[in-house]
Structure formats: C-alpha cells, structure tokens
XYZ file of C-alpha atoms in Angstrom:
146
model
C -42.460 -16.084 -10.977
C -40.624 -15.174 -14.166
C -37.169 -13.643 -14.225
C -36.905 -10.065 -15.480
C -33.991 -7.771 -16.234
C -34.482 -6.173 -12.808
C -33.902 -9.456 -10.944
C -30.679 -9.380 -8.985
C -27.976 -11.995 -9.309
C -24.670 -12.608 -7.585
C -21.570 -11.651 -9.573
C -17.963 -12.611 -9.015
C -15.103 -10.741 -10.642
C -11.383 -11.369 -10.191
C -8.009 -10.619 -11.685
C -4.271 -10.961 -11.100
C -2.330 -8.757 -8.700
C 0.920 -8.828 -6.731
C 1.560 -12.528 -7.283
C -1.966 -13.505 -6.242
C -5.544 -12.526 -7.200
C -8.111 -9.915 -6.193
C -11.807 -10.776 -6.106
C -15.080 -8.891 -5.758
C -18.505 -10.368 -5.011
C -21.665 -8.294 -5.394
C -25.325 -8.450 -6.418
C -26.627 -6.663 -9.491
C -29.299 -6.812 -12.166
C -29.202 -9.635 -14.713
C -28.510 -7.304 -17.642
C -25.368 -5.967 -15.947
C -22.205 -5.767 -18.106
C -19.255 -6.732 -15.869
C -16.485 -5.663 -18.291
C -16.254 -1.962 -17.283
C -16.395 -2.817 -13.573
C -13.708 -5.492 -13.962
C -11.526 -2.972 -15.850
C -12.021 -0.274 -13.204
C -11.256 -2.683 -10.346
C -8.161 -4.018 -12.115
C -6.958 -0.451 -12.773
C -7.430 0.463 -9.090
C -5.521 -2.600 -7.886
C -2.763 -1.973 -10.450
C -2.454 1.635 -9.226
C -2.000 0.480 -5.624
C 0.626 -2.037 -6.767
C 2.499 0.596 -8.811
C 2.523 3.052 -5.911
C 2.892 0.854 -2.832
C 4.590 -2.395 -3.809
C 7.394 -3.408 -1.491
C 8.667 -5.782 -4.168
C 8.846 -3.584 -7.281
C 11.990 -1.438 -7.213
C 10.309 1.271 -9.319
C 7.189 1.655 -7.118
C 6.671 5.051 -5.492
C 7.128 3.491 -2.049
C 10.458 1.939 -3.024
C 11.604 5.216 -4.631
C 10.825 6.991 -1.347
C 12.656 4.301 0.624
C 15.713 4.497 -1.651
C 15.787 8.293 -1.819
C 18.529 10.239 -0.109
C 17.791 11.504 3.382
C 16.489 15.077 3.363
C 15.686 15.250 -0.365
C 12.132 16.273 -1.303
C 10.390 14.036 -3.810
C 6.990 13.831 -5.453
C 4.753 11.182 -3.883
C 1.193 10.346 -5.033
C -1.543 11.579 -2.705
C -2.952 8.035 -2.241
C 0.415 6.840 -0.934
C 0.637 9.868 1.373
C -2.802 9.048 2.795
C -1.724 5.481 3.562
C 1.577 6.651 5.083
C -0.192 9.319 7.147
C -2.800 6.880 8.463
C -0.052 4.377 9.228
C 1.773 6.976 11.319
C -1.488 7.807 13.146
C -2.123 4.121 13.875
C 1.458 3.796 15.134
C 0.932 6.669 17.566
C -2.517 5.420 18.643
C -1.136 1.920 19.272
C 1.878 3.256 21.219
C 4.167 1.687 18.631
C 2.531 -1.760 18.477
C 2.012 -1.004 14.773
C 5.064 0.627 13.211
C 5.356 1.306 9.503
C 9.079 1.981 9.978
C 9.776 -1.716 10.627
C 10.669 -2.480 7.002
C 14.330 -3.295 7.640
C 13.577 -5.378 10.730
C 10.788 -7.296 8.984
C 13.025 -7.873 5.968
C 15.840 -9.129 8.171
C 13.489 -11.392 10.100
C 11.936 -12.710 6.892
C 15.360 -13.634 5.547
C 16.389 -15.034 8.964
C 19.213 -12.496 9.341
C 20.362 -10.850 12.545
C 17.949 -8.171 13.745
C 20.336 -6.182 15.932
C 21.277 -3.428 13.445
C 17.737 -3.124 12.072
C 16.209 -3.057 15.535
C 18.367 -0.079 16.526
C 16.721 2.175 13.968
C 13.136 0.933 13.793
C 11.187 3.525 15.764
C 11.634 6.737 13.793
C 8.195 6.844 12.202
C 7.723 10.585 12.670
C 10.325 11.394 10.033
C 7.806 12.016 7.230
C 7.121 15.726 6.702
C 4.752 17.643 4.435
C 6.040 20.058 1.812
C 4.275 21.643 -1.111
C 3.167 18.459 -2.859
C 6.430 16.773 -1.901
C 7.560 14.486 0.889
C 10.903 13.410 2.229
C 12.474 10.823 4.457
C 14.335 12.768 7.184
C 16.942 12.031 9.836
C 18.151 8.605 8.702
C 17.599 5.974 6.055
C 14.302 4.443 7.078
C 12.226 2.179 4.897
C 8.459 2.036 5.094
C 6.661 -1.235 4.482
C 3.100 -2.545 4.390
C 3.811 -6.154 5.422
C-alpha cells in the first residue's frame, strides 16, 4: 500500500526548560508542519517557568513569596489555579500534601536544621481572594512546587 499525505506518523518534539527538557510525542499526518506546534509548546512551558519557578527570583511565585505579609499583589490566573488546587489537595489529603512546606523543604534540601521551618509549615489557608489580587496573610510563608 502506498503512503499518502493522510497517513499518520509518530512525531517527537522537545525543547529546553528549567534546566532540563520538555518532550511531546504524538501521531499526525505526514504533511504536518511541526514548527508552530513546537513554538506553542515552548511558549506554554516558558510561561509556566516565568510564573511558577522556585529558582528564578523574578518569577510570580517568588514575588508572592517575597512580598510583605498582608499586601495585595497581582498574580496571574494560571498561578492562582495551581495554588488553589494545591490548597484543595492539602485539605483533601489532611495535610499529607502541603504547598506551604517551601521553607522546610529548602532547609532539608540544604541539610539545615528543620526546627524553625517546621514550626510554621502548616498555614496553607493564608491565601485569600481579592479583586484580581492575592496576598500572603498572617506570616511569611513560602509556597513551593517541589
């Protein structure tokens, strides 16, 4: 049987992100141009990195973490969705998953003492909605996606 432009083939796309690589595997027609899909996927991954990186000091997540307690700040809706779902998962898991563990995880990762970080780790309900703005209430808590 001859191959036609409607025959499907396996495609693999990849690109750099967050010190590693993303990859996508899918099936499509032979005449498929991967360039726009690769660009769109790279843009989506870059947007997540810009908003939610725990390593980039200028990411939206790090700005929220560094912001003064009680001050409202603009936060992208995608980040708010992830934070909101993380809080829901924390409640549903009775605290087994806790997005507020950033300081404790950081201390553990650097092999520091956990005592001070452990005292403040379970305040995940401190995120409140405002009109398009969010704030970190009650104490300095850092969110992480480790």
